[in-house]
XYZ file of C-alpha atoms in Angstrom:
570
model
C 178.438 -153.398 -47.114
C 176.725 -156.519 -48.450
C 178.477 -158.606 -45.813
C 177.397 -156.239 -43.037
C 173.826 -156.191 -44.334
C 173.812 -159.989 -44.482
C 174.964 -160.193 -40.862
C 172.264 -157.730 -39.794
C 169.597 -159.748 -41.634
C 170.802 -162.933 -39.953
C 170.592 -161.262 -36.544
C 167.112 -159.898 -37.222
C 165.881 -163.294 -38.414
C 167.413 -165.153 -35.477
C 164.180 -165.547 -33.500
C 161.520 -165.670 -36.248
C 163.172 -166.506 -39.606
C 159.823 -166.662 -41.444
C 156.801 -164.372 -41.335
C 155.359 -165.578 -38.031
C 151.909 -164.475 -36.910
C 149.082 -165.388 -34.554
C 145.558 -164.463 -35.662
C 143.778 -163.513 -32.414
C 141.767 -160.877 -30.602
C 144.294 -158.841 -28.604
C 141.736 -157.986 -25.905
C 141.324 -161.646 -24.934
C 144.703 -163.130 -25.864
C 146.843 -164.401 -22.964
C 150.116 -162.472 -23.270
C 151.490 -164.090 -20.093
C 151.256 -167.506 -21.739
C 153.088 -166.125 -24.772
C 155.974 -164.912 -22.579
C 156.144 -168.272 -20.775
C 156.646 -170.103 -24.074
C 158.745 -167.595 -26.056
C 160.301 -165.269 -23.493
C 160.488 -161.489 -23.144
C 160.703 -159.101 -26.087
C 163.157 -156.242 -26.686
C 160.998 -154.291 -29.141
C 157.228 -153.812 -28.955
C 155.597 -152.092 -31.909
C 151.927 -151.002 -31.714
C 149.473 -149.310 -34.055
C 146.207 -149.427 -32.053
C 142.813 -149.062 -33.777
C 142.006 -145.789 -31.999
C 138.381 -144.853 -31.624
C 138.461 -141.182 -32.454
C 135.276 -140.304 -30.573
C 133.509 -142.329 -27.920
C 136.592 -143.932 -26.425
C 138.080 -140.955 -24.655
C 137.463 -140.544 -20.942
C 136.158 -137.002 -21.426
C 134.352 -135.875 -24.585
C 136.108 -133.152 -26.494
C 134.934 -130.927 -29.345
C 138.233 -131.565 -31.101
C 137.375 -135.249 -31.729
C 134.977 -136.830 -34.181
C 133.850 -140.369 -34.928
C 134.872 -142.216 -38.062
C 132.386 -144.558 -39.687
C 134.871 -145.382 -42.428
C 137.039 -147.263 -39.930
C 134.173 -149.613 -39.101
C 134.210 -150.857 -42.664
C 137.710 -152.275 -42.276
C 138.410 -153.039 -38.624
C 136.854 -152.671 -35.217
C 138.072 -149.745 -33.167
C 138.921 -149.815 -29.466
C 138.308 -147.268 -26.742
C 141.164 -145.774 -24.748
C 140.175 -147.907 -21.765
C 140.292 -151.098 -23.843
C 143.794 -150.269 -25.080
C 145.241 -149.264 -21.712
C 143.861 -152.465 -20.104
C 146.011 -154.677 -22.372
C 148.886 -156.136 -20.313
C 151.670 -154.823 -22.530
C 153.929 -154.531 -19.463
C 154.202 -158.338 -19.260
C 155.878 -158.610 -22.678
C 159.150 -156.886 -21.785
C 161.452 -156.074 -18.886
C 163.851 -153.915 -20.824
C 163.691 -152.362 -24.272
C 161.729 -150.000 -26.489
C 158.055 -149.444 -27.225
C 156.985 -147.770 -30.493
C 153.401 -146.492 -30.248
C 151.544 -144.785 -33.105
C 149.130 -142.212 -31.703
C 146.529 -139.714 -32.839
C 147.442 -136.050 -32.699
C 144.632 -135.452 -30.188
C 145.575 -138.385 -27.923
C 148.997 -137.284 -26.663
C 147.983 -137.125 -22.999
C 146.292 -140.532 -22.895
C 149.203 -142.073 -24.837
C 151.658 -140.834 -22.191
C 149.429 -142.363 -19.502
C 149.514 -145.673 -21.367
C 153.306 -145.544 -21.579
C 153.537 -144.901 -17.839
C 151.100 -147.707 -17.007
C 153.105 -150.182 -19.095
C 156.359 -149.126 -17.405
C 157.895 -147.027 -20.187
C 159.309 -143.514 -20.163
C 158.688 -141.383 -23.250
C 162.148 -140.565 -24.621
C 161.549 -139.475 -28.216
C 159.158 -139.516 -31.159
C 159.150 -140.144 -34.904
C 157.190 -137.975 -37.344
C 155.792 -139.425 -40.562
C 155.140 -136.747 -43.215
C 152.478 -138.196 -45.499
C 153.117 -137.911 -49.232
C 150.673 -138.389 -52.100
C 151.999 -138.399 -55.673
C 155.251 -136.847 -54.415
C 153.394 -133.985 -52.725
C 152.522 -133.470 -49.077
C 149.061 -134.853 -48.410
C 146.527 -132.732 -46.533
C 143.829 -134.333 -44.393
C 141.115 -132.916 -42.147
C 141.884 -131.322 -38.801
C 140.165 -128.928 -36.410
C 142.369 -125.837 -36.696
C 144.735 -126.826 -39.521
C 144.978 -129.357 -42.306
C 147.010 -132.332 -41.053
C 149.921 -133.862 -42.964
C 151.669 -136.090 -40.452
C 151.308 -138.898 -37.918
C 153.337 -139.352 -34.760
C 154.977 -142.411 -33.228
C 155.969 -142.110 -29.558
C 159.089 -143.960 -28.405
C 159.257 -145.288 -24.857
C 162.191 -146.940 -23.076
C 162.094 -149.379 -20.158
C 165.163 -150.270 -18.061
C 164.224 -152.121 -14.859
C 166.726 -151.985 -11.970
C 168.445 -155.262 -11.088
C 167.426 -156.739 -7.746
C 169.073 -159.386 -5.581
C 171.570 -160.640 -8.157
C 175.097 -159.374 -8.692
C 175.531 -156.560 -11.150
C 177.825 -158.659 -13.352
C 175.194 -161.373 -13.712
C 172.609 -158.718 -14.497
C 174.739 -157.168 -17.250
C 175.403 -160.593 -18.780
C 171.714 -161.160 -19.458
C 170.789 -161.463 -23.145
C 169.818 -157.809 -23.710
C 171.247 -156.305 -26.925
C 172.800 -152.859 -26.997
C 171.109 -150.151 -29.095
C 172.804 -147.813 -31.563
C 172.386 -144.040 -31.400
C 172.079 -141.485 -34.221
C 171.132 -144.008 -36.906
C 168.743 -141.517 -38.544
C 166.740 -138.357 -37.888
C 163.211 -138.407 -36.503
C 161.343 -137.476 -39.714
C 160.098 -139.958 -42.324
C 158.860 -138.814 -45.741
C 156.855 -141.646 -47.283
C 153.893 -142.235 -49.600
C 150.438 -143.069 -48.242
C 149.335 -146.558 -49.247
C 146.569 -148.791 -47.890
C 144.286 -147.705 -45.091
C 146.237 -147.356 -41.830
C 149.372 -148.849 -43.399
C 152.473 -147.254 -41.904
C 155.714 -146.667 -43.850
C 158.203 -149.517 -44.222
C 160.990 -147.183 -43.102
C 159.842 -147.528 -39.490
C 160.724 -151.241 -39.533
C 164.131 -150.525 -41.040
C 164.833 -147.932 -38.334
C 163.879 -150.394 -35.583
C 166.043 -153.140 -37.069
C 169.021 -150.769 -37.262
C 168.410 -149.521 -33.715
C 168.819 -152.958 -32.096
C 170.090 -155.616 -34.527
C 169.316 -159.121 -33.324
C 166.547 -158.035 -30.976
C 163.377 -160.010 -30.350
C 160.523 -158.009 -31.866
C 156.738 -158.247 -31.624
C 154.044 -156.209 -33.377
C 150.638 -155.752 -31.747
C 147.591 -155.055 -34.000
C 149.506 -156.226 -37.067
C 147.992 -156.690 -40.522
C 148.967 -158.744 -43.543
C 150.871 -155.927 -45.220
C 153.085 -155.613 -42.110
C 154.299 -159.234 -41.883
C 158.114 -159.361 -41.906
C 160.808 -161.973 -41.209
C 162.261 -161.598 -37.726
C 158.986 -160.356 -36.240
C 156.141 -162.036 -34.379
C 152.856 -160.417 -35.427
C 149.617 -160.470 -33.413
C 146.286 -159.256 -34.781
C 142.774 -160.223 -35.806
C 143.239 -159.500 -39.522
C 146.044 -161.919 -40.355
C 146.023 -164.816 -42.798
C 144.253 -165.564 -46.065
C 140.868 -164.393 -44.768
C 141.981 -160.770 -44.695
C 144.118 -160.771 -47.850
C 141.550 -158.696 -49.760
C 141.041 -155.288 -48.124
C 137.592 -153.755 -48.255
C 138.843 -150.310 -49.196
C 140.064 -151.717 -52.529
C 136.755 -152.161 -54.350
C 136.865 -154.769 -57.121
C 134.395 -155.468 -59.892
C 132.417 -158.590 -59.015
C 132.461 -159.757 -62.648
C 135.856 -158.960 -64.189
C 137.631 -158.809 -60.770
C 139.713 -155.731 -61.628
C 140.266 -153.038 -58.993
C 137.840 -150.186 -59.593
C 139.240 -147.674 -57.128
C 142.859 -148.160 -58.160
C 142.130 -147.912 -61.897
C 139.969 -144.787 -61.342
C 137.032 -146.369 -63.174
C 133.430 -145.373 -62.625
C 131.859 -147.553 -59.985
C 128.311 -148.900 -60.024
C 126.981 -150.142 -56.680
C 123.936 -152.399 -56.713
C 120.766 -151.125 -55.045
C 119.384 -154.608 -54.412
C 122.396 -156.975 -54.033
C 124.515 -156.839 -50.906
C 128.071 -155.517 -51.436
C 127.911 -155.950 -55.213
C 129.898 -153.572 -57.424
C 130.551 -153.367 -61.161
C 132.968 -151.344 -63.253
C 131.877 -149.074 -66.084
C 132.545 -151.790 -68.666
C 130.652 -154.654 -67.023
C 127.612 -152.550 -66.146
C 126.786 -152.274 -69.856
C 125.272 -155.763 -69.643
C 122.923 -154.733 -66.808
C 120.198 -152.191 -66.166
C 121.934 -149.044 -64.877
C 118.806 -147.997 -62.982
C 119.487 -150.834 -60.529
C 122.848 -149.326 -59.553
C 124.154 -146.259 -57.751
C 126.510 -144.387 -60.069
C 129.704 -143.354 -58.262
C 132.129 -141.110 -60.149
C 135.114 -142.439 -58.163
C 136.964 -139.150 -58.634
C 137.996 -138.806 -54.978
C 141.380 -140.304 -54.084
C 140.973 -139.994 -50.292
C 138.302 -140.346 -47.630
C 136.110 -137.247 -47.534
C 134.582 -135.952 -44.320
C 130.885 -134.973 -44.350
C 131.373 -132.803 -41.306
C 127.779 -131.798 -40.529
C 125.993 -135.054 -41.364
C 125.090 -138.078 -39.248
C 124.125 -141.557 -40.412
C 120.481 -142.014 -39.438
C 120.939 -145.723 -38.722
C 124.296 -146.331 -37.008
C 124.390 -142.727 -35.645
C 128.040 -142.207 -36.559
C 128.911 -138.544 -36.954
C 130.343 -137.264 -39.171
C 130.080 -139.567 -42.181
C 133.326 -140.486 -43.934
C 133.542 -141.608 -47.549
C 130.395 -141.734 -49.662
C 127.123 -140.379 -48.259
C 123.726 -141.574 -49.484
C 121.054 -138.873 -49.133
C 117.368 -139.785 -49.456
C 115.386 -137.412 -51.682
C 112.020 -138.702 -50.451
C 112.634 -138.539 -46.693
C 113.244 -135.383 -44.713
C 116.894 -135.013 -43.681
C 117.817 -138.691 -44.001
C 121.375 -139.880 -44.729
C 123.157 -143.234 -44.638
C 126.787 -144.274 -44.749
C 127.834 -146.958 -47.230
C 128.019 -149.650 -44.562
C 124.388 -149.074 -43.562
C 123.250 -149.078 -47.200
C 124.724 -152.572 -47.552
C 123.206 -153.583 -44.221
C 119.749 -152.424 -45.322
C 120.046 -154.536 -48.486
C 121.167 -157.599 -46.531
C 118.595 -157.552 -43.718
C 115.071 -158.855 -44.160
C 113.576 -156.154 -41.918
C 114.395 -153.016 -43.861
C 114.961 -149.856 -41.838
C 114.677 -147.741 -44.995
C 112.476 -148.123 -48.072
C 114.617 -149.322 -50.989
C 112.204 -147.737 -53.467
C 113.168 -144.277 -52.264
C 115.477 -142.314 -54.510
C 118.962 -141.966 -53.013
C 121.471 -139.322 -54.072
C 125.152 -140.306 -54.006
C 127.308 -137.512 -52.535
C 131.058 -138.038 -52.812
C 132.163 -134.487 -51.947
C 129.851 -132.252 -49.868
C 129.195 -128.620 -50.719
C 130.985 -126.251 -48.350
C 129.027 -126.007 -45.062
C 126.438 -128.334 -46.643
C 123.634 -125.790 -46.632
C 124.372 -124.295 -43.214
C 124.770 -120.497 -42.980
C 128.330 -119.202 -43.273
C 129.205 -115.982 -41.421
C 132.205 -113.952 -42.517
C 133.298 -113.551 -38.885
C 135.964 -115.024 -36.604
C 135.159 -116.843 -33.369
C 136.722 -114.913 -30.483
C 137.314 -118.127 -28.520
C 138.578 -120.839 -30.910
C 139.443 -118.372 -33.737
C 137.509 -120.379 -36.337
C 137.019 -118.389 -39.539
C 134.412 -118.335 -41.030
C 131.762 -119.265 -38.472
C 129.478 -122.016 -39.766
C 125.983 -122.482 -38.388
C 124.575 -120.083 -35.821
C 126.780 -117.123 -34.904
C 126.428 -115.548 -31.457
C 127.421 -111.893 -31.207
C 127.660 -109.400 -28.347
C 126.120 -106.027 -29.186
C 127.527 -104.523 -25.987
C 130.971 -105.101 -27.511
C 129.837 -103.291 -30.695
C 129.636 -106.584 -32.579
C 133.391 -107.188 -32.218
C 132.927 -110.287 -30.037
C 131.519 -113.354 -31.801
C 131.273 -117.036 -30.916
C 130.621 -120.152 -32.941
C 127.924 -122.485 -31.668
C 130.514 -125.006 -30.406
C 132.149 -122.470 -28.095
C 128.827 -120.910 -27.070
C 127.335 -124.210 -25.871
C 130.488 -126.038 -24.695
C 132.472 -123.316 -22.917
C 131.516 -121.507 -19.741
C 131.142 -117.739 -19.628
C 134.218 -117.539 -17.370
C 136.432 -119.135 -20.023
C 135.285 -116.964 -22.913
C 135.336 -113.661 -20.987
C 138.194 -111.224 -21.644
C 139.118 -107.610 -20.876
C 136.379 -106.231 -23.098
C 133.702 -108.937 -23.015
C 132.227 -109.481 -19.542
C 130.322 -112.458 -18.175
C 127.121 -110.471 -17.739
C 127.009 -109.467 -21.414
C 124.158 -110.943 -23.439
C 124.943 -112.930 -26.603
C 122.379 -112.721 -29.402
C 122.101 -115.452 -32.059
C 122.441 -114.573 -35.737
C 120.775 -117.234 -37.864
C 121.304 -115.714 -41.300
C 124.620 -114.114 -42.316
C 124.615 -110.388 -42.976
C 125.714 -109.276 -46.421
C 128.390 -106.639 -46.849
C 127.178 -103.351 -48.266
C 130.319 -102.997 -50.386
C 130.882 -105.006 -53.532
C 132.807 -108.196 -52.762
C 136.357 -108.489 -54.079
C 137.471 -111.746 -55.716
C 141.028 -113.080 -55.858
C 142.263 -115.921 -58.054
C 143.553 -118.888 -56.040
C 145.834 -119.958 -58.876
C 147.788 -116.870 -59.939
C 146.861 -114.488 -57.114
C 145.268 -111.899 -59.410
C 143.046 -109.591 -57.349
C 139.853 -107.661 -58.160
C 138.524 -110.198 -60.651
C 135.503 -109.143 -62.667
C 133.364 -110.679 -65.342
C 133.137 -114.459 -65.579
C 135.112 -116.354 -62.917
C 134.910 -119.874 -61.457
C 133.905 -120.574 -57.864
C 134.646 -123.805 -55.944
C 131.537 -125.262 -54.312
C 133.598 -127.312 -51.842
C 135.907 -124.547 -50.516
C 135.351 -121.249 -48.748
C 136.081 -118.244 -50.995
C 138.193 -120.077 -53.579
C 138.078 -118.767 -57.148
C 139.826 -119.266 -60.486
C 140.239 -116.738 -63.248
C 139.580 -117.933 -66.797
C 143.275 -118.547 -67.486
C 143.878 -120.642 -64.349
C 140.656 -122.549 -64.924
C 141.879 -123.570 -68.376
C 145.389 -124.549 -67.240
C 145.238 -125.544 -63.555
C 141.843 -127.033 -62.733
C 143.006 -130.619 -63.395
C 146.604 -130.229 -62.199
C 146.416 -127.836 -59.257
C 148.890 -128.510 -56.453
C 147.459 -127.764 -53.030
C 149.468 -125.166 -51.110
C 149.508 -124.058 -47.483
C 146.924 -121.325 -47.963
C 144.282 -123.507 -49.601
C 142.528 -126.833 -49.144
C 141.353 -126.968 -52.757
C 141.594 -130.367 -54.467
C 141.447 -131.337 -58.127
C 138.254 -133.348 -57.597
C 136.320 -130.316 -56.319
C 133.467 -128.862 -58.385
C 133.898 -125.451 -60.060
C 130.960 -123.388 -61.357
C 130.959 -120.226 -63.446
C 129.641 -117.043 -61.828
C 129.301 -113.418 -62.981
C 131.039 -110.750 -60.890
C 131.331 -106.966 -60.867
C 134.440 -104.799 -60.816
C 134.336 -102.694 -57.669
C 136.790 -100.096 -58.994
C 134.705 -99.477 -62.119
C 131.558 -99.272 -60.022
C 133.201 -96.732 -57.710
C 134.291 -94.574 -60.669
C 130.822 -94.814 -62.147
C 129.284 -93.761 -58.836
C 131.754 -90.875 -58.558
C 130.845 -89.637 -62.058
C 127.151 -89.896 -61.251
C 127.692 -87.951 -58.022
C 129.634 -85.258 -59.899
C 126.834 -84.899 -62.461
C 124.264 -84.661 -59.673
C 126.325 -81.940 -57.963
C 126.578 -79.960 -61.215
C 122.826 -80.111 -61.719
C 122.246 -79.002 -58.133
C 124.606 -76.040 -58.560
C 122.832 -74.988 -61.761
C 119.456 -75.183 -60.037
C 120.775 -73.092 -57.131
C 122.112 -70.387 -59.507
C 118.820 -70.329 -61.373
C 116.868 -69.965 -58.107
C 119.162 -67.126 -56.978
C 118.620 -65.273 -60.239
C 114.877 -65.662 -59.888
C 115.104 -64.406 -56.313
C 117.002 -61.251 -57.361
C 114.499 -60.579 -60.126
C 111.582 -60.999 -57.751
C 113.144 -58.654 -55.181
C 113.610 -55.963 -57.821
C 110.033 -56.314 -58.975
C 108.915 -56.205 -55.360
C 110.718 -52.889 -54.781
C 109.184 -51.401 -57.897
C 105.728 -52.400 -56.786
C 106.179 -51.212 -53.199
C 104.617 -47.828 -53.861
C 101.670 -49.386 -55.644
C 101.118 -51.701 -52.700
C 101.051 -48.742 -50.279
C 98.289 -47.129 -52.317
C 96.293 -50.318 -52.333
C 96.644 -50.604 -48.554
C 94.491 -47.542 -47.883
C 91.850 -48.938 -50.194
C 91.855 -52.264 -48.320
C 91.385 -50.491 -44.957
C 88.373 -48.642 -46.313
C 86.817 -51.924 -47.497
C 87.353 -53.544 -44.080
C 85.532 -50.733 -42.306
C 82.605 -50.983 -44.684
C 82.246 -54.796 -44.203
C 82.617 -54.586 -40.406
C 85.077 -57.519 -39.954
C 88.888 -57.691 -39.634
C 91.034 -58.531 -42.632
C 94.455 -60.164 -42.388
C 97.252 -57.923 -43.517
C 99.077 -59.198 -46.596
C 102.858 -58.927 -46.158
C 105.444 -58.349 -48.824
C 106.921 -61.790 -48.193
C 103.568 -63.458 -48.885
C 103.193 -61.548 -52.083
C 106.709 -62.563 -53.110
C 106.167 -66.255 -52.341
C 102.864 -66.244 -54.222
C 104.482 -64.720 -57.244
C 107.422 -67.157 -57.084
C 105.085 -70.160 -56.994
C 103.171 -68.852 -60.021
C 106.421 -68.466 -61.934
C 107.501 -72.018 -61.136
C 104.132 -73.382 -62.244
C 104.315 -71.503 -65.510
C 107.887 -72.781 -66.013
C 106.780 -76.370 -65.407
C 103.901 -75.987 -67.842
C 106.251 -74.618 -70.486
C 108.659 -77.532 -69.968
C 105.792 -79.973 -70.378
């Protein structure tokens, strides 16, 4: 095996025995001149700096910009990438192209333009501390990246077939591995080393070139092209180091102190003791991945949403900056924001970031819950709801269905309606339902709770599962809840007591009624005698007198009895 591996290494290092690279801007580099001096390549490997929003030909609600990328490398639009003359680098061979999950269609167009046919793909399952890593997506949390594989095999023309087959094109080996790679996430945009090993096993001795390479990707047997190669780019910006003791702050999980008045100046928690802490932003450094501030825009560079740390001004109205613009404001002489203003450092945003959250599902994109303004159709009895993205971006023809018609009117709901029933709480750690008393609520998740036991044992070592996006760096607060079952029993007992009192009052009233009727019968004869006397008095006075009925006499007597009973009770 060692002998075979040695032969493979010798074949792979045949063209470029050392780590060969050219530091250049791919957009302006002459690839034709490269082919004239070196020849055609069998393997082309690309990891383009995709611009997630702004580079696509048609805007889509499923894409968002990424200001964090601008801190480390310049992104390129889809048009810039497809205009690169990749087709000149090879006449026959493979192209490995890393793509975004939302850019499948444009990636296939690029393959076709460069003369390649998509034949397969590789899936990289991202791992973090031996667990599957979850990152932000539109419908689901994402845990993988995709590499498309294209193959080019130009037909021979003019020459004999034997001469064509004798050209120096290596044969490739099939079934060397499966199409799934499980590998740990490392530096920003760094792909797993297994992809290089797969390529080298696929075509041993092939001539290989990597486009958009970086220092961590340099390998013997490869020619690397990129604008971040060499000693200048050895120190990556996403690894923040203390400017005094030079140790890595982010890697060591130390508290970070960013200067408010010195450009790109950071100190660790030990070195800051020799300085005035009021001159620094205190960053907890508890987040081990880039966090998306989904509903916030940088007020200077206009990137939306903000990735990483967000700086919120407490003196201005609705003013936020990304970290790059904070450094830029310190560096420039003409300040676009007053440095005396108090800035709040936000590493992890509160869920929905102050926007209303409706416990409803969007009938178009199926988003649950709906954040922001909810639009509901009362003609559909409130069973048809839309989020503001679908309401403004989709036509009425697309969102109409068998029940909801185009002519129906959608009314906006600005504030969420509260349920009349007591809310039920379920522990996200052990699954215990109907929690009551003191529980712990996550401020960064939707409806995620811990019971006291799980809070004590799992809050610092909770493994994210499929049903939750909760992370160990999220903030948990204690809240007081009610037990719905106990409340229902209490209400039932109160209702039973009320019914018993009502029944007793009804029986008492019936007894009084019977007694009054008996007394009325006994006094009937006396009333008849009094009637003749009343008629005589009416004739003497010369005016009519209203006849007093037995019912009126009974009601008058009943009211007097009730008044006397109330007075006795008092």
